[in-house]
Short mmCIF file of C-alpha atoms in Angstrom, two decimals:
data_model
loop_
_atom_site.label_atom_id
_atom_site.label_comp_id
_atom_site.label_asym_id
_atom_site.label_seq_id
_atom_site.Cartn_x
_atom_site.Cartn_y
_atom_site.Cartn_z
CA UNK A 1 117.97 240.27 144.88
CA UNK A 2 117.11 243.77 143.18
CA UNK A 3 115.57 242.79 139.83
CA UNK A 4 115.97 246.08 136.82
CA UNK A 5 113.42 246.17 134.30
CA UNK A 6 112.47 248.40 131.13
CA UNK A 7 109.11 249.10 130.90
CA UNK A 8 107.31 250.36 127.12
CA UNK A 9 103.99 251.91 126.94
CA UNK A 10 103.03 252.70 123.54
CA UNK A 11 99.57 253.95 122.45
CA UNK A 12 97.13 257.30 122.10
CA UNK A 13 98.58 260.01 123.42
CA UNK A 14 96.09 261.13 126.64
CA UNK A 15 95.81 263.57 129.37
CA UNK A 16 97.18 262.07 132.86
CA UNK A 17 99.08 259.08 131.00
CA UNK A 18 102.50 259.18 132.39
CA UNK A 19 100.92 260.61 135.91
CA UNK A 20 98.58 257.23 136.36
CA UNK A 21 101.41 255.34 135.61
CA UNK A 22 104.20 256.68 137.83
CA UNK A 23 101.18 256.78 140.54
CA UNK A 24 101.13 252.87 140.25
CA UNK A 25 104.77 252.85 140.78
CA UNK A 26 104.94 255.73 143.49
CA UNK A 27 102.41 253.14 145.73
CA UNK A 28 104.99 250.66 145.34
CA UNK A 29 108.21 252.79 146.39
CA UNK A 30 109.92 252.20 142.83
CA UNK A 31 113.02 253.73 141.70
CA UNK A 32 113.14 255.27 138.60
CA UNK A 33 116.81 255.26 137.45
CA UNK A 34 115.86 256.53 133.76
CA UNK A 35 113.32 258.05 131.63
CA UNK A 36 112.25 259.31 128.15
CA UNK A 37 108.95 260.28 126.58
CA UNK A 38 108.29 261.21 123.06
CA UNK A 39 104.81 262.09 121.33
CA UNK A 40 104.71 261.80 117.42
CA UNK A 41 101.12 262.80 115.64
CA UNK A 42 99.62 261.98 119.15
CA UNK A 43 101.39 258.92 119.49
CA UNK A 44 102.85 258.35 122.65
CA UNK A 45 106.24 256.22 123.16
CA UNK A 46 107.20 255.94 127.28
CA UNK A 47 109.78 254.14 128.67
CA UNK A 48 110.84 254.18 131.89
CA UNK A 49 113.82 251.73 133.28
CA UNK A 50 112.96 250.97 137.10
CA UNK A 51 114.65 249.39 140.11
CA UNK A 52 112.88 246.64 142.10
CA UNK A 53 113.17 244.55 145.13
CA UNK A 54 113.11 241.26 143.71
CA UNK A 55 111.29 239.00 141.72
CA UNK A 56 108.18 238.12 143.77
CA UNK A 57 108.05 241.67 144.88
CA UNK A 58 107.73 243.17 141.44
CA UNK A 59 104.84 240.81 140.21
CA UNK A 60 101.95 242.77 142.11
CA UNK A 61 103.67 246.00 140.21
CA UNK A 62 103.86 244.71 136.97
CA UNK A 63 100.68 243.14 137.08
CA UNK A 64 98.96 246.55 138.25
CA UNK A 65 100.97 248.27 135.11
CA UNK A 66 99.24 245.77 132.80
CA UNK A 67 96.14 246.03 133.95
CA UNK A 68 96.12 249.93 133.91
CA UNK A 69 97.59 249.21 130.12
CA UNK A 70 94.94 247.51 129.03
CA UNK A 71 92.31 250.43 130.56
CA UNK A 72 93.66 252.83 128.86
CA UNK A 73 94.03 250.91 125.70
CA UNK A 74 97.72 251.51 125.34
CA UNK A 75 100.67 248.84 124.65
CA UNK A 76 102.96 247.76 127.48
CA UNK A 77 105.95 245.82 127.52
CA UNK A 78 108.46 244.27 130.10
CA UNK A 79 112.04 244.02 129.33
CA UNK A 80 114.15 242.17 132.23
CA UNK A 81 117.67 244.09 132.67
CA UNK A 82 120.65 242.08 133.31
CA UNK A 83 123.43 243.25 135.12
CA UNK A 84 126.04 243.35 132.27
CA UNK A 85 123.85 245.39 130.18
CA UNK A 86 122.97 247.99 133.26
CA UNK A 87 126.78 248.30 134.24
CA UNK A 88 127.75 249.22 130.47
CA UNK A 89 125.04 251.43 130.09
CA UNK A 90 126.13 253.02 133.23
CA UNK A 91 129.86 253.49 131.81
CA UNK A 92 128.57 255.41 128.91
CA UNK A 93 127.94 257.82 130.76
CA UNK A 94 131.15 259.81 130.50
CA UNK A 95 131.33 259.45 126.67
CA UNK A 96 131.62 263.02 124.66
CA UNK A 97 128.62 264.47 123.40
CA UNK A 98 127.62 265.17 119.39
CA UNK A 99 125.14 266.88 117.80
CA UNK A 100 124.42 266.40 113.91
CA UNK A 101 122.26 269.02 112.12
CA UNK A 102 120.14 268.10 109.08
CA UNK A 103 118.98 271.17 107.31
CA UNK A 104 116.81 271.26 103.66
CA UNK A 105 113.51 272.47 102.30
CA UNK A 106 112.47 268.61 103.21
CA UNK A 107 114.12 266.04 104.68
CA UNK A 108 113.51 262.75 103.09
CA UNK A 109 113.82 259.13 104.47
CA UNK A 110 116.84 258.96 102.00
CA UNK A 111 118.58 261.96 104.50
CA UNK A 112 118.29 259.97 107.38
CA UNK A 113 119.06 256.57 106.47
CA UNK A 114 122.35 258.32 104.80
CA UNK A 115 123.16 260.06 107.42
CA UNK A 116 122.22 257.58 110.35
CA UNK A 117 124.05 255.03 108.52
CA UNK A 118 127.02 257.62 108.56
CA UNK A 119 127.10 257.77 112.60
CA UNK A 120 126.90 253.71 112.93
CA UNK A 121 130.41 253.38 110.55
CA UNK A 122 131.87 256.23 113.38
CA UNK A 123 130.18 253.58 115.99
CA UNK A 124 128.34 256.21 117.69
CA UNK A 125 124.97 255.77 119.13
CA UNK A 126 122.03 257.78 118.53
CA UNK A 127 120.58 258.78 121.94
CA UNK A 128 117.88 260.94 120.27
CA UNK A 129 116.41 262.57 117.39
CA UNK A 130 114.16 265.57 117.45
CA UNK A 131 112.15 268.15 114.62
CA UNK A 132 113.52 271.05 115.49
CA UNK A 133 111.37 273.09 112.17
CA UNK A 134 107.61 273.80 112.35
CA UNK A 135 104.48 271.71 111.30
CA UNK A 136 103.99 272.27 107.75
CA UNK A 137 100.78 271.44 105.89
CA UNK A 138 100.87 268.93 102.98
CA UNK A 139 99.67 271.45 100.62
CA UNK A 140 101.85 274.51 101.42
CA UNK A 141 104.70 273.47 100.10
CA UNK A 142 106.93 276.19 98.80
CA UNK A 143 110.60 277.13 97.87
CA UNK A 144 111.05 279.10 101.22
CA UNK A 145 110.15 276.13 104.15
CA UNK A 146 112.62 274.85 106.12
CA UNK A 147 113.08 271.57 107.53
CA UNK A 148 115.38 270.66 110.42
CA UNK A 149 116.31 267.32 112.02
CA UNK A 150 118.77 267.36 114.84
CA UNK A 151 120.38 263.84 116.30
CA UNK A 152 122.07 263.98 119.76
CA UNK A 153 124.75 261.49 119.43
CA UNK A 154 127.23 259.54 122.28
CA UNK A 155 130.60 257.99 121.54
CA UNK A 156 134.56 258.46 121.85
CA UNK A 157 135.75 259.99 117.96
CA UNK A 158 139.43 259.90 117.35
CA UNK A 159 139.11 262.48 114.41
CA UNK A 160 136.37 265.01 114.42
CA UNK A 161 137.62 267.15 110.97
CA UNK A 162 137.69 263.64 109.55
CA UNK A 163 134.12 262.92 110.14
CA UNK A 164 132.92 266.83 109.12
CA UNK A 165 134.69 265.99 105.93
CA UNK A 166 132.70 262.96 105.39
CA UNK A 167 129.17 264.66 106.31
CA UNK A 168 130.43 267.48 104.20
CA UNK A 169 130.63 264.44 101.03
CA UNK A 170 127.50 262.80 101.91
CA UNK A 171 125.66 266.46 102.36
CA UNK A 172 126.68 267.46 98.71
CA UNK A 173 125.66 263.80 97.52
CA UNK A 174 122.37 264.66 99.27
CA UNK A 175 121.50 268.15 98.26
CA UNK A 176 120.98 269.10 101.94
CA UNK A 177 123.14 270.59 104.73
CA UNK A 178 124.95 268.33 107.36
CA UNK A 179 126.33 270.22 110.62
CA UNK A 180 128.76 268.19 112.85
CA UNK A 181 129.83 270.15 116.35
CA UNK A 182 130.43 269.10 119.95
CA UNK A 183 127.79 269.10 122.48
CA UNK A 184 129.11 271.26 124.99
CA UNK A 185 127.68 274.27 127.51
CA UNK A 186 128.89 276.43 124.58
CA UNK A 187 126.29 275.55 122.02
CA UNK A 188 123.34 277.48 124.15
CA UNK A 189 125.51 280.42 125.38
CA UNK A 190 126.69 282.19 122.46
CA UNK A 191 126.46 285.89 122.79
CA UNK A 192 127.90 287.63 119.65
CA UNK A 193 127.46 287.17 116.20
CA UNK A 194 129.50 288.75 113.26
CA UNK A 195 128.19 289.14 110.20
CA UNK A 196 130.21 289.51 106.42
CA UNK A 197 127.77 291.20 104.57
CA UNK A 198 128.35 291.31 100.96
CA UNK A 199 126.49 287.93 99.51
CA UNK A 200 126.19 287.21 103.60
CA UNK A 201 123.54 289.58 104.78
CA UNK A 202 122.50 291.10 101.47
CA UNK A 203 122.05 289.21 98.10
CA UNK A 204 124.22 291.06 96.67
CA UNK A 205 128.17 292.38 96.02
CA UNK A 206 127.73 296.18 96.77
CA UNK A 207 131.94 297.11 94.52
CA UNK A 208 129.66 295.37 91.44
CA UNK A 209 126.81 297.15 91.97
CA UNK A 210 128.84 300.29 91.99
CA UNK A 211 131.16 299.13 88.73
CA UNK A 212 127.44 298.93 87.03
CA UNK A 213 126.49 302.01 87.58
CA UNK A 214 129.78 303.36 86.97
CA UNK A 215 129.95 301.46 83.68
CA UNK A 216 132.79 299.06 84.61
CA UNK A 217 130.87 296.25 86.12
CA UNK A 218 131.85 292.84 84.23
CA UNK A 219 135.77 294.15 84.75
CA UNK A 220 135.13 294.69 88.33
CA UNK A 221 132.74 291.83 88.61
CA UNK A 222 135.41 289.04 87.35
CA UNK A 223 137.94 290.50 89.83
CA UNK A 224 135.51 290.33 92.56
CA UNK A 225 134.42 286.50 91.86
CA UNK A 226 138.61 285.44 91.89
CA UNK A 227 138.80 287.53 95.44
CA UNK A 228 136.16 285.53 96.58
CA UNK A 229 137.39 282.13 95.46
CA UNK A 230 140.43 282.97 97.26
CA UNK A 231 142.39 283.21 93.53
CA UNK A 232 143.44 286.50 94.01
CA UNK A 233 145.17 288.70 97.16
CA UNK A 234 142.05 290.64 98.64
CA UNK A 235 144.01 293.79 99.63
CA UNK A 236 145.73 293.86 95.91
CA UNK A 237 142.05 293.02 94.16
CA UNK A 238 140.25 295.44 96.62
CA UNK A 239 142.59 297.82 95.16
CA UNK A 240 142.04 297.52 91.74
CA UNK A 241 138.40 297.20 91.75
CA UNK A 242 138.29 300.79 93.38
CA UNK A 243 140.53 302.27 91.20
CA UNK A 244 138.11 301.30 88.63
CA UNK A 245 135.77 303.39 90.59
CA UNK A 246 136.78 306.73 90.06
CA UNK A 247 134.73 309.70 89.43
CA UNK A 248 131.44 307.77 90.05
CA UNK A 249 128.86 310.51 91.35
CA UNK A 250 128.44 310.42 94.92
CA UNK A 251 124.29 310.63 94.53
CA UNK A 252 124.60 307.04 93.39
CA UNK A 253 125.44 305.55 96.60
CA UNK A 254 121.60 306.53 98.36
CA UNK A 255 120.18 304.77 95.14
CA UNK A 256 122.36 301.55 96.05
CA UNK A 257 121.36 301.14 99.26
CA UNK A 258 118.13 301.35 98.79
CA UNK A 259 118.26 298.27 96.23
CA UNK A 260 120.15 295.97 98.16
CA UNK A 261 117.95 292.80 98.34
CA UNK A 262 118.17 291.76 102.02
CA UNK A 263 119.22 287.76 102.56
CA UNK A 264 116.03 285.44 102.57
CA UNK A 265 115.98 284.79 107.11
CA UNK A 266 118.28 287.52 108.00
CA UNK A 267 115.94 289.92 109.66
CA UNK A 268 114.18 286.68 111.47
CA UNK A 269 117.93 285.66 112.98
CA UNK A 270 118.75 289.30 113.97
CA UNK A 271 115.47 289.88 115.40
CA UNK A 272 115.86 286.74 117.18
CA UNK A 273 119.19 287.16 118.26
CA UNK A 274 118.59 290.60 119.76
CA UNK A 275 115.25 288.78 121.95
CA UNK A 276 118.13 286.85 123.21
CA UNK A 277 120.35 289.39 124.00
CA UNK A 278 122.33 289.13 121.40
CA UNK A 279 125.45 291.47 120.11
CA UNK A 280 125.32 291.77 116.54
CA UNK A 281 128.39 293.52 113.91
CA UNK A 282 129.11 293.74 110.39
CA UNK A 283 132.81 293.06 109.23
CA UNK A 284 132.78 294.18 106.33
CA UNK A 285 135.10 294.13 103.16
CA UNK A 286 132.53 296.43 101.74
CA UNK A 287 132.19 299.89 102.56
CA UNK A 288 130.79 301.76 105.56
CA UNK A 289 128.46 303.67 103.54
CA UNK A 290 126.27 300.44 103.54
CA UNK A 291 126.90 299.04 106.39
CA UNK A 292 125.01 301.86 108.11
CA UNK A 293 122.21 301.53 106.21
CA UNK A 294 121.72 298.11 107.00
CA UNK A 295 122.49 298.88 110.59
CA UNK A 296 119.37 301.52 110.88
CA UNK A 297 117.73 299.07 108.87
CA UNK A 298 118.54 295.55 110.86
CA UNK A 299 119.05 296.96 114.36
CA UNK A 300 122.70 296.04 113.96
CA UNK A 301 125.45 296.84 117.18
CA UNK A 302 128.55 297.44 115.35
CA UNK A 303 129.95 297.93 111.72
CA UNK A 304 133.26 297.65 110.92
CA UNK A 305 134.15 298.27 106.76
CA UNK A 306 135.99 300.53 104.30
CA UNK A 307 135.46 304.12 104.19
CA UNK A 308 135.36 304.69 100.74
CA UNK A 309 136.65 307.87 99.84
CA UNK A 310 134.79 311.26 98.27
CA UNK A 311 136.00 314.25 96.82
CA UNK A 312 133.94 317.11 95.60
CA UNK A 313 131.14 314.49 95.31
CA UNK A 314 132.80 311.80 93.21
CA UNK A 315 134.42 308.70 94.41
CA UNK A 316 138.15 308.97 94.22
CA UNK A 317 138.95 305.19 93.60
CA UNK A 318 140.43 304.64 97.02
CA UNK A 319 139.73 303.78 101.07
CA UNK A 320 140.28 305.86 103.98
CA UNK A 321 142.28 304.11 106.70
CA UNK A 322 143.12 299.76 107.36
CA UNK A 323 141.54 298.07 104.39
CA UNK A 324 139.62 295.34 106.33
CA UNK A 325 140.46 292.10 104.74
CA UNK A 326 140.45 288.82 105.98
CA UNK A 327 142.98 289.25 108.51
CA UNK A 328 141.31 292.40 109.85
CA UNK A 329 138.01 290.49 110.30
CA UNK A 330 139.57 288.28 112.58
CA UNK A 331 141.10 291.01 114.92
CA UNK A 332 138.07 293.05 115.02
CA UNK A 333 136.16 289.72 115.85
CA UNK A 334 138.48 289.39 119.11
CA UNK A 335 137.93 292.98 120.11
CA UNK A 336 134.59 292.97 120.03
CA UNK A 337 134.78 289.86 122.17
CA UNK A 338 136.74 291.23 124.62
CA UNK A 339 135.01 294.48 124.23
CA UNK A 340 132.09 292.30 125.20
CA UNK A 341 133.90 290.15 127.42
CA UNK A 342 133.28 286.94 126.11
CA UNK A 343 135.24 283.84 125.31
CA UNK A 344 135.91 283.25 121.20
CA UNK A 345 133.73 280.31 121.97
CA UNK A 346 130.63 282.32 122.50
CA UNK A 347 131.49 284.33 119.23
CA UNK A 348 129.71 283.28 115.71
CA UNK A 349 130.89 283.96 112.18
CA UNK A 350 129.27 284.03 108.87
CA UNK A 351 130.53 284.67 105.56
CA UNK A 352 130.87 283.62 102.17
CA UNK A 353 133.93 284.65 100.83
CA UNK A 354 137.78 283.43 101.52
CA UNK A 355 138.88 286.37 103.78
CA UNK A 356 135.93 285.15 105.82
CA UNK A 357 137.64 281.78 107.10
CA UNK A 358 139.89 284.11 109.58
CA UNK A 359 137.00 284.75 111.60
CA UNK A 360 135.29 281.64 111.04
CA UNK A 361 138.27 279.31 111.79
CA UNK A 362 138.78 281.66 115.45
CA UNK A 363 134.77 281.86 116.25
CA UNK A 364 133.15 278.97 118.55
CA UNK A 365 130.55 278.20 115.56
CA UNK A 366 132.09 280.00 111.97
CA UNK A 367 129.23 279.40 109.21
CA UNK A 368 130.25 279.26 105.53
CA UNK A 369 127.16 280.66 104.51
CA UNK A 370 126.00 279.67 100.78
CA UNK A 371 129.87 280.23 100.37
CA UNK A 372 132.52 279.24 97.14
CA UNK A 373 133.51 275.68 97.73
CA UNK A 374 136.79 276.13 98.69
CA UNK A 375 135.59 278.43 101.30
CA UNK A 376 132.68 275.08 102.62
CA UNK A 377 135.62 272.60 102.73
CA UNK A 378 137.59 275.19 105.00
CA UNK A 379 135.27 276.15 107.22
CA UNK A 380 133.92 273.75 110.28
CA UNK A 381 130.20 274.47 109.40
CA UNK A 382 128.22 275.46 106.69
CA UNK A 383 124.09 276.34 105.30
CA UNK A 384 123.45 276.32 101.41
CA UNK A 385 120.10 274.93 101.44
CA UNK A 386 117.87 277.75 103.83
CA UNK A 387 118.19 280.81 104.58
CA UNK A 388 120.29 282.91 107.48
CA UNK A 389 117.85 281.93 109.66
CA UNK A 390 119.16 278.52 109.25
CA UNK A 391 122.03 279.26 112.04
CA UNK A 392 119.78 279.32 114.36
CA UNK A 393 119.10 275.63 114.09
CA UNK A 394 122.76 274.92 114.74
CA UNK A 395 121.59 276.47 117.83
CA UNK A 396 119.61 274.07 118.86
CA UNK A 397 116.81 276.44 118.60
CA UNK A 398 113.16 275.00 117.26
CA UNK A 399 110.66 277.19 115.42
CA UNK A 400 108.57 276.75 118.65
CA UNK A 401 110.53 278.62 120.69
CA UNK A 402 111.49 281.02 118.15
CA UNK A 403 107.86 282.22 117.63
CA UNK A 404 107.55 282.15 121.52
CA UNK A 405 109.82 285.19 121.23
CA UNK A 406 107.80 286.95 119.23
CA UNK A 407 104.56 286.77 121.39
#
């Protein structure tokens, strides 16, 4: 009778480890039906669950697995399989796919207990865990590192905008970021990525920095922040805030641009992006004026935003053209995708603001990023803790093979 068994080597991580021991099992014609290996701070955890003939057949291979074990100073235990537990492991095969995204400047113990003990209420099971983030030294610890820990999860849920919600709680409790999506051949095959870029790709809301210079800025300002908390009608507040606009000298616009603080991780993800072949577009409820800029300046593909209208040098208080507001972001998203011919699936969003979440809510992974709150709750994912760089996490892309990109 066949006989399954799990076999644990723990120890020193070493050249040739797994190769001497899969040699041992090679002589005796073994079956390997799974495997994992994981090395933390050179510590190495193998298991490997393995078919044999029968009971006095798999002494001699055990025994040889010990003895090599105890050569090469490493821990090694045998755990006998029973048919039960093989046959439901087996069925769990089929079971959906999840991937949760832990994103701060550290993650704590705290984080994961929190958010571990999150997945066991939803009765999923955590197949495995990995550091997606760099090495960082004890004693370089500053406002701008990033940490990432990404758990691959199994199990059947019955309401996936429930559990966001929840993560979406226990991430504010926290003071990190907590991204919930699907594993699916999606998540590595993205291809486009649209950008808002007011508060999104710059630091900054480019009408306000205008109404300052134009001497209107706390009027325009106030309208700007209700727009953006979805209080006001974007089109009808656009509006006004340009009409406040009038007769500003067009000379101002150059000195603009060239003050716009660019987001802390933005150039890293476009750079990025573009090694990976990447599309890349603002759509903008700003103006065009700025868009290009940051287009020569980014490497960006498209923009898409407001022609803001001049006369004899001054600004005349209004747009040329569609106003592109939140419904416009969403159609422009779908013809670039088509343009591009790519599924919405393989499209991402960012933005901050409340005409964002059309394009967010169409896009295969829509980012609230450092967004109003009404504007988090809406949308399916979002980063306030790191920078835009941070998307690339949700990825499933590690700082490894990031910097391999580079080189």
């Amino acid at each position: 009778m066949k006989r399954i068994v799990l076999i644990n080597i723990s120890g020193a991580d070493k050249p040739g480890l797994t190769s001497t021991i899969s040699s041992i099992l090679a002589r005796y014609d073994v079956s390997i039906l799974d495997i994992g290996q994981s090395v933390i701070h050179d510590t190495l955890s193998l298991g490997l669950l393995v078919e044999l003939e029968n009971e006095a057949a798999s002494s001699p291979v055990l025994k040889d697995i010990l003895f090599k074990a105890h050569e090469l100073e490493v821990q090694v235990k045998f755990s006998p399989i029973d048919d039960e537990s093989y046959s439901s492991w087996v069925g769990g095969q089929g079971k959906p796919r999840h991937i949760v995204t832990l994103l701060a400047r550290k993650v704590t113990a705290l984080h994961i207990a929190k958010v571990s003990e999150l997945v066991a209420q939803y009765d999923l099971n955590i197949d495995k865990i990995d550091r997606l983030s760099g090495r960082v030294a004890l004693d370089s610890f500053n406002e701008h590192d990033k940490a990432c820990v990404q758990l691959s999860l199994r199990g059947v849920l019955t309401d996936p905008a429930e559990v966001r919600k929840d993560f979406l709680t226990l991430a504010g409790q926290l003071g990190l970021d907590i991204a919930y999506q699907e594993d699916n051949i999606y998540r590595r095959n993205r291809r486009l990525v649209c950008f808002d870029m007011d508060s999104t790709l710059i630091e900054a809301e480019v009408i306000d920095e205008l109404a300052y210079a134009a001497g209107v800025g706390e009027q325009v300002a106030e309208i700007t922040e209700r727009a953006m908390q979805g209080e006001l009608d974007f089109t009808e507040s656009f509006a006004a805030r340009l009409a406040l606009l009038e007769g500003l000298d067009e000379t101002v616009l150059e000195g603009v641009a060239e003050r716009l603080p660019i987001t802390e991780g933005a150039e890293r993800l476009i750079n990025t992006m573009r090694a990976l072949g990447y599309k890349t577009a603002i759509l903008s409820g700003g103006f065009t004026y700025f868009g290009r800029y940051l287009q020569r300046k980014l490497g960006i593909d498209y923009v898409y935003a407001n022609e803001l209208e001049i006369h004899n040098g001054k600004v005349t208080g209004k747009v040329s053209g569609t106003v592109v507001d939140g419904q416009r972001k969403a159609d422009l998203l779908q013809e670039l995708a088509q343009r591009e011919q790519l599924s919405l699936q393989q499209v991402i969003a960012v933005g901050d603001g409340a005409n964002d979440l059309p394009m967010l809510s169409i896009a295969g992974l829509g980012v609230a990023f450092r967004a109003k709150q009404i504007v988090k709750e809406s949308a399916r994912h979002s980063i306030s803790t790191l920078g835009l760089d941070g998307v690339l996490y949700l990825l499933g892309l590690s700082d490894r093979e990031i910097k391999s990109l580079d080189s």
